Protein backbone atom coordinates (compact mmCIF):
# COMPACT_ATOMS: atom_id res chain seq x y z
CA UNK A 1 0.00 0.00 0.00
CA UNK A 2 1.38 3.41 -0.96
CA UNK A 3 0.06 6.91 -0.58
CA UNK A 4 1.05 10.30 -1.96
CA UNK A 5 0.24 13.48 -0.04
CA UNK A 6 0.44 16.23 -2.63
CA UNK A 7 1.26 19.93 -2.37
CA UNK A 8 1.02 20.35 1.38
CA UNK A 9 2.98 22.92 3.35
CA UNK A 10 5.27 20.62 5.31
CA UNK A 11 6.20 21.85 8.79
CA UNK A 12 8.75 20.22 11.09
CA UNK A 13 10.63 21.66 14.08
CA UNK A 14 13.10 23.18 11.60
CA UNK A 15 11.52 23.17 8.11
CA UNK A 16 8.73 24.92 6.24
CA UNK A 17 8.30 24.08 2.54
CA UNK A 18 5.70 22.92 0.01
CA UNK A 19 6.28 19.35 -1.18
CA UNK A 20 4.82 15.93 -1.90
CA UNK A 21 5.28 13.10 0.58
CA UNK A 22 5.42 9.53 -0.71
CA UNK A 23 4.59 6.79 1.78
CA UNK A 24 5.23 3.08 1.24
CA UNK A 25 3.95 0.72 3.91
CA UNK A 26 4.39 2.27 7.35
CA UNK A 27 7.11 4.80 6.56
CA UNK A 28 7.90 7.87 4.49
CA UNK A 29 10.01 6.88 1.49
CA UNK A 30 10.42 10.14 -0.45
CA UNK A 31 9.80 13.87 -0.05
CA UNK A 32 10.13 16.32 -2.93
CA UNK A 33 8.52 18.75 -5.33
CA UNK A 34 6.18 17.21 -7.94
CA UNK A 35 7.24 13.64 -7.20
CA UNK A 36 6.58 11.42 -10.21
CA UNK A 37 5.61 8.24 -8.44
CA UNK A 38 2.62 5.93 -8.70
CA UNK A 39 0.67 5.59 -5.48
CA UNK A 40 -2.40 3.53 -4.56
CA UNK A 41 -3.96 6.65 -3.12
CA UNK A 42 -3.38 10.37 -3.58
CA UNK A 43 -4.37 12.99 -1.03
CA UNK A 44 -4.55 16.62 -2.10
CA UNK A 45 -3.14 18.79 0.70
CA UNK A 46 -3.07 22.11 -1.17
CA UNK A 47 -3.40 25.06 1.23
CA UNK A 48 -3.12 22.65 4.16
CA UNK A 49 -0.37 22.31 6.75
CA UNK A 50 1.24 18.87 6.87
CA UNK A 51 3.04 18.07 10.10
CA UNK A 52 4.19 15.10 12.19
CA UNK A 53 1.67 13.34 14.41
CA UNK A 54 1.52 14.87 17.87
CA UNK A 55 3.07 13.08 20.83
CA UNK A 56 1.43 13.53 24.23
CA UNK A 57 3.90 12.17 26.78
CA UNK A 58 1.62 12.63 29.79
CA UNK A 59 -1.72 10.80 29.86
CA UNK A 60 -3.57 8.59 32.34
CA UNK A 61 -5.81 6.06 30.61
CA UNK A 62 -7.93 3.55 32.51
CA UNK A 63 -6.06 4.54 35.66
CA UNK A 64 -7.27 2.98 38.92
CA UNK A 65 -8.20 5.69 41.39
CA UNK A 66 -10.20 5.64 44.66
CA UNK A 67 -12.04 2.47 43.68
CA UNK A 68 -12.84 3.77 40.20
CA UNK A 69 -10.93 4.35 36.92
CA UNK A 70 -10.18 7.41 34.79
CA UNK A 71 -12.96 7.34 32.23
CA UNK A 72 -10.98 7.02 28.98
CA UNK A 73 -9.70 3.54 28.23
CA UNK A 74 -6.71 2.90 26.00
CA UNK A 75 -9.25 2.48 23.22
CA UNK A 76 -11.32 5.64 23.72
CA UNK A 77 -8.35 7.77 24.81
CA UNK A 78 -6.03 6.96 21.92
CA UNK A 79 -8.93 7.30 19.46
CA UNK A 80 -9.81 10.74 20.81
CA UNK A 81 -6.11 11.63 20.63
CA UNK A 82 -6.08 10.71 16.92
CA UNK A 83 -9.12 12.93 16.25
CA UNK A 84 -7.06 15.75 17.72
CA UNK A 85 -3.89 15.01 15.75
CA UNK A 86 -1.98 13.11 18.44
CA UNK A 87 -0.74 9.76 17.12
CA UNK A 88 1.36 8.56 20.06
CA UNK A 89 0.78 8.88 23.81
CA UNK A 90 2.82 7.87 26.83
CA UNK A 91 0.72 6.53 29.69
CA UNK A 92 1.85 5.97 33.30
CA UNK A 93 2.14 2.55 34.92
CA UNK A 94 1.84 2.94 38.72
CA UNK A 95 3.73 0.56 40.99
CA UNK A 96 1.76 -0.51 44.07
CA UNK A 97 3.86 0.05 47.20
CA UNK A 98 5.15 -3.33 48.42
CA UNK A 99 4.88 -4.92 44.96
CA UNK A 100 7.23 -5.20 41.99
CA UNK A 101 7.46 -2.96 38.93
CA UNK A 102 6.83 -6.02 36.76
CA UNK A 103 3.50 -6.81 38.42
CA UNK A 104 2.37 -3.24 37.73
CA UNK A 105 3.43 -3.52 34.10
CA UNK A 106 1.55 -6.83 33.75
CA UNK A 107 -1.51 -5.14 35.20
CA UNK A 108 -1.34 -2.21 32.73
CA UNK A 109 -0.61 -4.52 29.79
CA UNK A 110 -3.74 -6.49 30.60
CA UNK A 111 -5.83 -3.37 30.01
CA UNK A 112 -3.88 -1.74 27.17
CA UNK A 113 -2.83 -4.62 24.93
CA UNK A 114 -5.11 -5.11 21.96
CA UNK A 115 -7.18 -2.08 22.95
CA UNK A 116 -5.18 0.93 21.80
CA UNK A 117 -6.20 2.54 18.51
CA UNK A 118 -3.19 4.88 18.37
CA UNK A 119 0.43 4.12 19.28
CA UNK A 120 1.47 4.24 22.91
CA UNK A 121 4.27 3.73 25.37
CA UNK A 122 4.58 3.64 29.15
CA UNK A 123 6.48 5.52 31.83
CA UNK A 124 7.10 3.42 34.93
CA UNK A 125 6.09 5.21 38.15
CA UNK A 126 8.31 4.06 41.00
CA UNK A 127 6.42 4.48 44.26
CA UNK A 128 8.51 2.11 46.37
CA UNK A 129 12.25 2.10 45.68
CA UNK A 130 14.09 -0.69 47.51
CA UNK A 131 16.68 -3.37 46.79
CA UNK A 132 14.19 -5.43 44.77
CA UNK A 133 12.98 -2.48 42.69
CA UNK A 134 16.57 -1.50 42.04
CA UNK A 135 17.21 -4.84 40.34
CA UNK A 136 14.33 -4.27 37.92
CA UNK A 137 15.49 -0.92 36.49
CA UNK A 138 18.04 -2.29 34.01
CA UNK A 139 15.58 -4.87 32.69
CA UNK A 140 12.96 -2.18 32.04
CA UNK A 141 15.40 0.00 30.10
CA UNK A 142 17.08 -2.72 28.11
CA UNK A 143 14.36 -5.31 27.57
CA UNK A 144 11.00 -3.57 27.92
CA UNK A 145 11.97 -0.32 26.15
CA UNK A 146 10.62 1.66 29.12
CA UNK A 147 13.34 4.19 29.83
CA UNK A 148 11.62 6.85 31.94
CA UNK A 149 10.76 6.49 35.63
CA UNK A 150 8.17 8.71 37.26
CA UNK A 151 8.50 9.81 40.85
CA UNK A 152 6.11 11.67 43.14
CA UNK A 153 7.31 14.14 45.76
CA UNK A 154 3.69 14.30 47.00
CA UNK A 155 0.80 11.91 47.88
CA UNK A 156 2.40 10.43 51.00
CA UNK A 157 1.39 6.88 51.82
CA UNK A 158 0.30 6.13 48.27
CA UNK A 159 2.71 7.37 45.63
CA UNK A 160 5.34 9.54 47.31
CA UNK A 161 8.96 8.50 47.69
CA UNK A 162 11.28 10.29 50.10
CA UNK A 163 14.51 12.00 49.11
CA UNK A 164 16.60 9.03 50.18
CA UNK A 165 14.73 6.79 47.74
CA UNK A 166 14.90 9.51 45.09
CA UNK A 167 18.69 9.70 45.26
CA UNK A 168 19.02 5.91 45.13
CA UNK A 169 16.70 5.66 42.15
CA UNK A 170 18.49 8.48 40.35
CA UNK A 171 21.85 6.76 40.72
CA UNK A 172 20.51 3.49 39.33
CA UNK A 173 18.57 5.13 36.47
CA UNK A 174 21.59 7.21 35.48
CA UNK A 175 23.81 4.11 35.46
CA UNK A 176 21.39 2.25 33.19
CA UNK A 177 20.74 5.10 30.72
CA UNK A 178 17.27 6.27 31.73
CA UNK A 179 15.55 9.43 32.89
CA UNK A 180 13.54 10.51 35.96
CA UNK A 181 10.19 12.26 35.49
CA UNK A 182 9.02 14.03 38.58
CA UNK A 183 5.80 15.35 40.03
CA UNK A 184 7.57 18.13 41.91
CA UNK A 185 5.40 19.49 44.70
CA UNK A 186 6.05 19.48 48.44
CA UNK A 187 3.68 16.76 49.67
CA UNK A 188 4.04 17.53 53.37
CA UNK A 189 3.23 21.22 52.96
CA UNK A 190 0.21 20.36 50.83
CA UNK A 191 -1.03 17.71 53.29
CA UNK A 192 -0.78 20.28 56.08
CA UNK A 193 -2.78 22.88 54.16
CA UNK A 194 -5.42 20.39 53.05
CA UNK A 195 -5.97 19.28 56.65
CA UNK A 196 -6.05 22.88 57.90
CA UNK A 197 -8.66 23.92 55.34
CA UNK A 198 -10.81 20.87 56.07
CA UNK A 199 -10.71 21.55 59.80
CA UNK A 200 -11.79 25.12 59.14
CA UNK A 201 -14.75 23.84 57.12
CA UNK A 202 -13.33 25.27 53.88
CA UNK A 203 -14.39 22.48 51.55
CA UNK A 204 -15.10 23.94 48.10
CA UNK A 205 -12.85 23.38 45.03
CA UNK A 206 -11.30 26.82 45.61
CA UNK A 207 -9.50 25.30 48.60
CA UNK A 208 -7.91 22.66 46.40
CA UNK A 209 -6.17 25.59 44.73
CA UNK A 210 -5.38 27.36 48.00
CA UNK A 211 -3.86 24.16 49.44
CA UNK A 212 -1.22 24.08 46.70
CA UNK A 213 0.28 27.57 46.55
CA UNK A 214 3.13 28.35 44.18
CA UNK A 215 5.78 27.85 46.86
CA UNK A 216 4.86 24.16 47.24
CA UNK A 217 5.85 23.65 43.62
CA UNK A 218 8.82 26.02 43.53
CA UNK A 219 10.41 24.45 46.61
CA UNK A 220 10.10 20.91 45.28
CA UNK A 221 11.32 21.87 41.80
CA UNK A 222 14.43 23.40 43.29
CA UNK A 223 15.07 20.36 45.52
CA UNK A 224 14.61 17.99 42.58
CA UNK A 225 16.91 20.03 40.36
CA UNK A 226 19.59 19.97 43.09
CA UNK A 227 19.28 16.19 43.50
CA UNK A 228 19.49 15.71 39.73
CA UNK A 229 22.59 17.89 39.65
CA UNK A 230 24.16 15.97 42.50
CA UNK A 231 23.56 12.54 40.94
CA UNK A 232 24.01 13.65 37.32
CA UNK A 233 20.77 11.89 36.44
CA UNK A 234 18.72 13.29 33.51
CA UNK A 235 15.58 14.89 34.96
CA UNK A 236 12.23 15.92 33.51
CA UNK A 237 9.70 17.93 35.51
CA UNK A 238 6.15 17.05 34.48
CA UNK A 239 3.29 19.57 34.44
CA UNK A 240 5.28 22.60 35.59
CA UNK A 241 2.85 25.46 36.08
CA UNK A 242 4.42 28.54 37.60
CA UNK A 243 7.07 31.21 37.67
CA UNK A 244 8.71 30.07 40.92
CA UNK A 245 9.24 26.51 39.69
CA UNK A 246 10.54 27.66 36.31
CA UNK A 247 12.98 29.98 38.05
CA UNK A 248 14.47 26.95 39.83
CA UNK A 249 15.19 25.48 36.41
CA UNK A 250 16.43 28.82 35.09
CA UNK A 251 18.88 29.05 38.01
CA UNK A 252 20.13 25.54 37.28
CA UNK A 253 21.12 26.59 33.76
CA UNK A 254 23.60 29.04 35.33
CA UNK A 255 25.66 26.06 36.49
CA UNK A 256 25.30 24.49 33.04
CA UNK A 257 22.72 21.96 34.21
CA UNK A 258 19.97 20.86 31.83
CA UNK A 259 16.62 19.80 33.24
CA UNK A 260 13.75 19.10 30.88
CA UNK A 261 10.46 20.86 31.55
CA UNK A 262 6.94 19.94 30.50
CA UNK A 263 3.95 22.16 30.91
CA UNK A 264 0.39 21.32 29.88
CA UNK A 265 -1.98 23.15 27.57
CA UNK A 266 -4.34 24.11 30.41
CA UNK A 267 -1.62 25.98 32.34
CA UNK A 268 -0.97 28.12 29.26
CA UNK A 269 -4.56 29.19 28.67
CA UNK A 270 -6.70 28.70 31.79
CA UNK A 271 -6.28 30.39 35.17
CA UNK A 272 -7.33 29.98 38.79
CA UNK A 273 -10.34 32.29 38.53
CA UNK A 274 -12.24 29.16 37.38
CA UNK A 275 -12.13 27.88 40.97
CA UNK A 276 -14.42 30.69 42.05
CA UNK A 277 -17.36 28.98 40.27
CA UNK A 278 -18.50 26.96 43.32
CA UNK A 279 -18.58 23.22 42.65
CA UNK A 280 -18.31 23.70 38.89
CA UNK A 281 -14.66 24.46 39.65
CA UNK A 282 -14.25 20.69 40.18
CA UNK A 283 -13.96 20.39 36.38
CA UNK A 284 -10.48 21.90 36.71
CA UNK A 285 -9.41 20.25 39.95
CA UNK A 286 -6.01 18.85 39.03
CA UNK A 287 -2.59 18.87 40.66
CA UNK A 288 -0.87 21.22 40.47
CA UNK A 289 -3.88 23.53 40.14
CA UNK A 290 -4.34 26.24 37.51
CA UNK A 291 -2.31 29.34 38.33
CA UNK A 292 -2.33 33.10 37.68
CA UNK A 293 -2.13 35.10 34.46
CA UNK A 294 1.49 36.04 35.27
CA UNK A 295 2.37 32.34 35.28
CA UNK A 296 0.87 31.90 31.81
CA UNK A 297 3.16 34.67 30.56
CA UNK A 298 6.13 32.97 32.24
CA UNK A 299 5.31 29.66 30.56
CA UNK A 300 4.90 31.13 27.05
CA UNK A 301 8.16 33.01 27.52
CA UNK A 302 9.77 29.81 28.86
CA UNK A 303 8.81 27.99 25.67
CA UNK A 304 10.49 30.65 23.55
CA UNK A 305 13.52 30.73 25.85
CA UNK A 306 14.00 26.97 25.42
CA UNK A 307 13.36 26.35 29.11
CA UNK A 308 9.97 24.71 28.61
CA UNK A 309 10.54 21.84 26.19
CA UNK A 310 7.20 20.05 25.96
CA UNK A 311 3.48 20.89 26.02
CA UNK A 312 1.48 17.83 27.15
CA UNK A 313 -1.96 17.42 28.80
CA UNK A 314 -1.86 15.25 31.95
CA UNK A 315 -5.12 13.96 30.46
CA UNK A 316 -6.99 12.21 33.29
CA UNK A 317 -10.73 12.45 32.70
CA UNK A 318 -13.47 11.65 35.18
CA UNK A 319 -17.20 11.73 34.55
CA UNK A 320 -19.16 14.40 36.37
CA UNK A 321 -20.64 11.69 38.62
CA UNK A 322 -17.09 10.71 39.61
CA UNK A 323 -16.11 14.34 40.25
CA UNK A 324 -19.12 14.54 42.58
CA UNK A 325 -17.37 12.16 44.97
CA UNK A 326 -15.88 15.40 46.31
CA UNK A 327 -19.05 17.47 46.35
CA UNK A 328 -18.72 18.07 50.09
CA UNK A 329 -14.93 17.90 50.35
CA UNK A 330 -12.44 19.17 47.75
CA UNK A 331 -9.86 16.57 48.86
CA UNK A 332 -12.12 13.78 47.57
CA UNK A 333 -12.52 15.20 44.04
CA UNK A 334 -10.68 12.92 41.59
CA UNK A 335 -7.82 14.98 40.17
CA UNK A 336 -7.59 15.53 36.44
CA UNK A 337 -9.23 16.99 33.37
CA UNK A 338 -9.76 15.91 29.76
CA UNK A 339 -7.55 17.41 27.03
CA UNK A 340 -5.96 14.62 24.97
CA UNK A 341 -8.12 15.54 21.96
CA UNK A 342 -7.81 19.32 22.33
CA UNK A 343 -4.09 19.91 22.86
CA UNK A 344 -2.87 20.26 19.27
CA UNK A 345 -5.75 22.48 18.12
CA UNK A 346 -5.69 24.67 21.24
CA UNK A 347 -1.93 25.14 21.10
CA UNK A 348 -2.15 26.08 17.42
CA UNK A 349 -5.08 28.44 17.94
CA UNK A 350 -3.85 30.12 21.14
CA UNK A 351 -0.12 29.87 20.46
CA UNK A 352 0.63 30.05 16.72
CA UNK A 353 -2.46 31.93 15.62
CA UNK A 354 -2.11 34.55 18.34
CA UNK A 355 1.58 35.07 17.60
CA UNK A 356 2.92 33.66 20.87
CA UNK A 357 4.99 30.88 19.26
CA UNK A 358 6.14 30.10 15.71
CA UNK A 359 4.89 27.15 13.68
CA UNK A 360 8.28 25.45 14.05
CA UNK A 361 8.21 25.93 17.83
CA UNK A 362 4.70 24.46 17.88
CA UNK A 363 5.94 21.25 16.25
CA UNK A 364 9.03 21.23 18.44
CA UNK A 365 7.13 21.25 21.76
CA UNK A 366 4.14 19.13 20.68
CA UNK A 367 5.87 16.48 18.53
CA UNK A 368 9.65 16.57 18.18
CA UNK A 369 10.93 17.20 21.70
CA UNK A 370 8.74 14.52 23.30
CA UNK A 371 10.09 12.05 20.70
CA UNK A 372 13.69 13.10 21.31
CA UNK A 373 13.56 13.23 25.11
CA UNK A 374 11.79 9.88 25.39
CA UNK A 375 13.87 7.96 22.86
CA UNK A 376 11.50 7.70 19.88
CA UNK A 377 13.24 10.10 17.48
CA UNK A 378 13.52 10.06 14.45
CA UNK A 379 11.06 7.20 14.13
CA UNK A 380 8.43 9.51 15.65
CA UNK A 381 8.20 13.29 16.02
CA UNK A 382 9.21 14.46 12.56
CA UNK A 383 8.55 14.00 8.86
CA UNK A 384 11.63 12.52 7.22
CA UNK A 385 12.58 9.67 4.90
CA UNK A 386 12.52 6.50 6.99
CA UNK A 387 10.32 7.91 9.76
CA UNK A 388 6.96 6.39 10.60
CA UNK A 389 4.31 7.97 8.41
CA UNK A 390 2.47 9.54 11.35
CA UNK A 391 1.16 12.62 9.62
CA UNK A 392 -1.46 15.28 10.29
CA UNK A 393 -3.09 17.24 7.49
CA UNK A 394 -4.34 20.39 9.15
CA UNK A 395 -6.61 23.18 7.95
CA UNK A 396 -5.15 26.31 9.58
CA UNK A 397 -8.15 28.53 8.79
CA UNK A 398 -11.08 26.32 9.75
CA UNK A 399 -12.97 27.70 12.74
CA UNK A 400 -14.85 25.44 15.12
CA UNK A 401 -16.11 25.28 18.69
CA UNK A 402 -15.02 22.78 21.32
CA UNK A 403 -17.81 20.98 23.15
CA UNK A 404 -18.59 17.79 25.06
CA UNK A 405 -21.35 17.28 22.47
CA UNK A 406 -18.84 16.78 19.67
CA UNK A 407 -15.65 15.52 21.31
CA UNK A 408 -14.64 11.87 21.24
CA UNK A 409 -13.23 11.58 24.76
CA UNK A 410 -15.27 9.37 27.07
CA UNK A 411 -16.25 12.14 29.47
CA UNK A 412 -19.49 14.07 29.79
CA UNK A 413 -18.07 17.56 30.12
CA UNK A 414 -15.42 19.65 28.41
CA UNK A 415 -12.95 21.87 30.23
CA UNK A 416 -13.18 24.09 27.15
CA UNK A 417 -16.94 24.15 26.46
CA UNK A 418 -17.75 26.80 23.87
CA UNK A 419 -14.09 27.65 23.20
CA UNK A 420 -13.67 29.08 19.66
CA UNK A 421 -10.69 27.52 17.93
CA UNK A 422 -9.07 28.44 14.62
CA UNK A 423 -7.43 25.46 12.90
CA UNK A 424 -8.73 21.91 12.63
CA UNK A 425 -7.29 18.47 12.11
CA UNK A 426 -8.53 17.21 8.74
CA UNK A 427 -6.79 13.91 8.05
CA UNK A 428 -4.47 11.80 10.20
CA UNK A 429 -2.22 8.96 9.11
CA UNK A 430 -0.73 6.51 11.59
CA UNK A 431 2.13 4.40 10.26
CA UNK A 432 0.90 4.97 6.72
CA UNK A 433 -2.69 4.01 7.42
CA UNK A 434 -5.50 6.58 7.21
CA UNK A 435 -6.65 6.89 10.82
CA UNK A 436 -8.91 9.93 10.66
CA UNK A 437 -10.73 11.15 7.54
CA UNK A 438 -14.00 13.06 7.09
CA UNK A 439 -14.37 13.25 10.84
CA UNK A 440 -14.41 9.46 11.16
CA UNK A 441 -11.94 7.03 12.67
CA UNK A 442 -10.92 4.48 10.03
CA UNK A 443 -8.83 2.13 12.16
CA UNK A 444 -9.90 -0.31 14.85
CA UNK A 445 -8.80 -0.94 18.40
CA UNK A 446 -5.69 -3.10 18.40
CA UNK A 447 -4.11 -1.10 15.58
CA UNK A 448 -2.12 0.93 18.12
CA UNK A 449 1.30 -0.54 18.83
CA UNK A 450 3.40 -0.41 21.96
CA UNK A 451 6.51 1.59 21.05
CA UNK A 452 9.72 0.38 22.64
CA UNK A 453 11.93 3.34 23.40
CA UNK A 454 15.68 3.88 23.22
CA UNK A 455 17.94 5.05 26.02
CA UNK A 456 17.66 8.77 26.58
CA UNK A 457 19.96 11.48 25.44
CA UNK A 458 20.38 14.60 27.51
CA UNK A 459 21.19 16.59 24.40
CA UNK A 460 18.18 17.45 22.29
ZN1 LIG B 1 -0.19 13.06 35.62
Coordinates of N, CA and C and ligand atoms in Angstrom, one line a residue, residues 58 60 92 150 239 314, ligand 1:
X58 N 2.2 12.6 28.4 CA 1.6 12.6 29.8 C 0.1 12.4 29.8
X60 N -3.2 9.7 31.4 CA -3.6 8.6 32.3 C -4.8 7.9 31.8
X92 N 1.1 6.3 32.1 CA 1.9 6.0 33.3 C 1.4 4.7 33.9
X150 N 8.9 7.6 36.7 CA 8.2 8.7 37.3 C 8.3 8.6 38.8
X239 N 4.3 18.5 34.2 CA 3.3 19.6 34.4 C 3.8 20.7 35.3
X314 N -1.5 15.9 30.7 CA -1.9 15.3 32.0 C -3.3 14.8 31.9
Ligands
LIG1 ZN1 -0.2 13.1 35.6

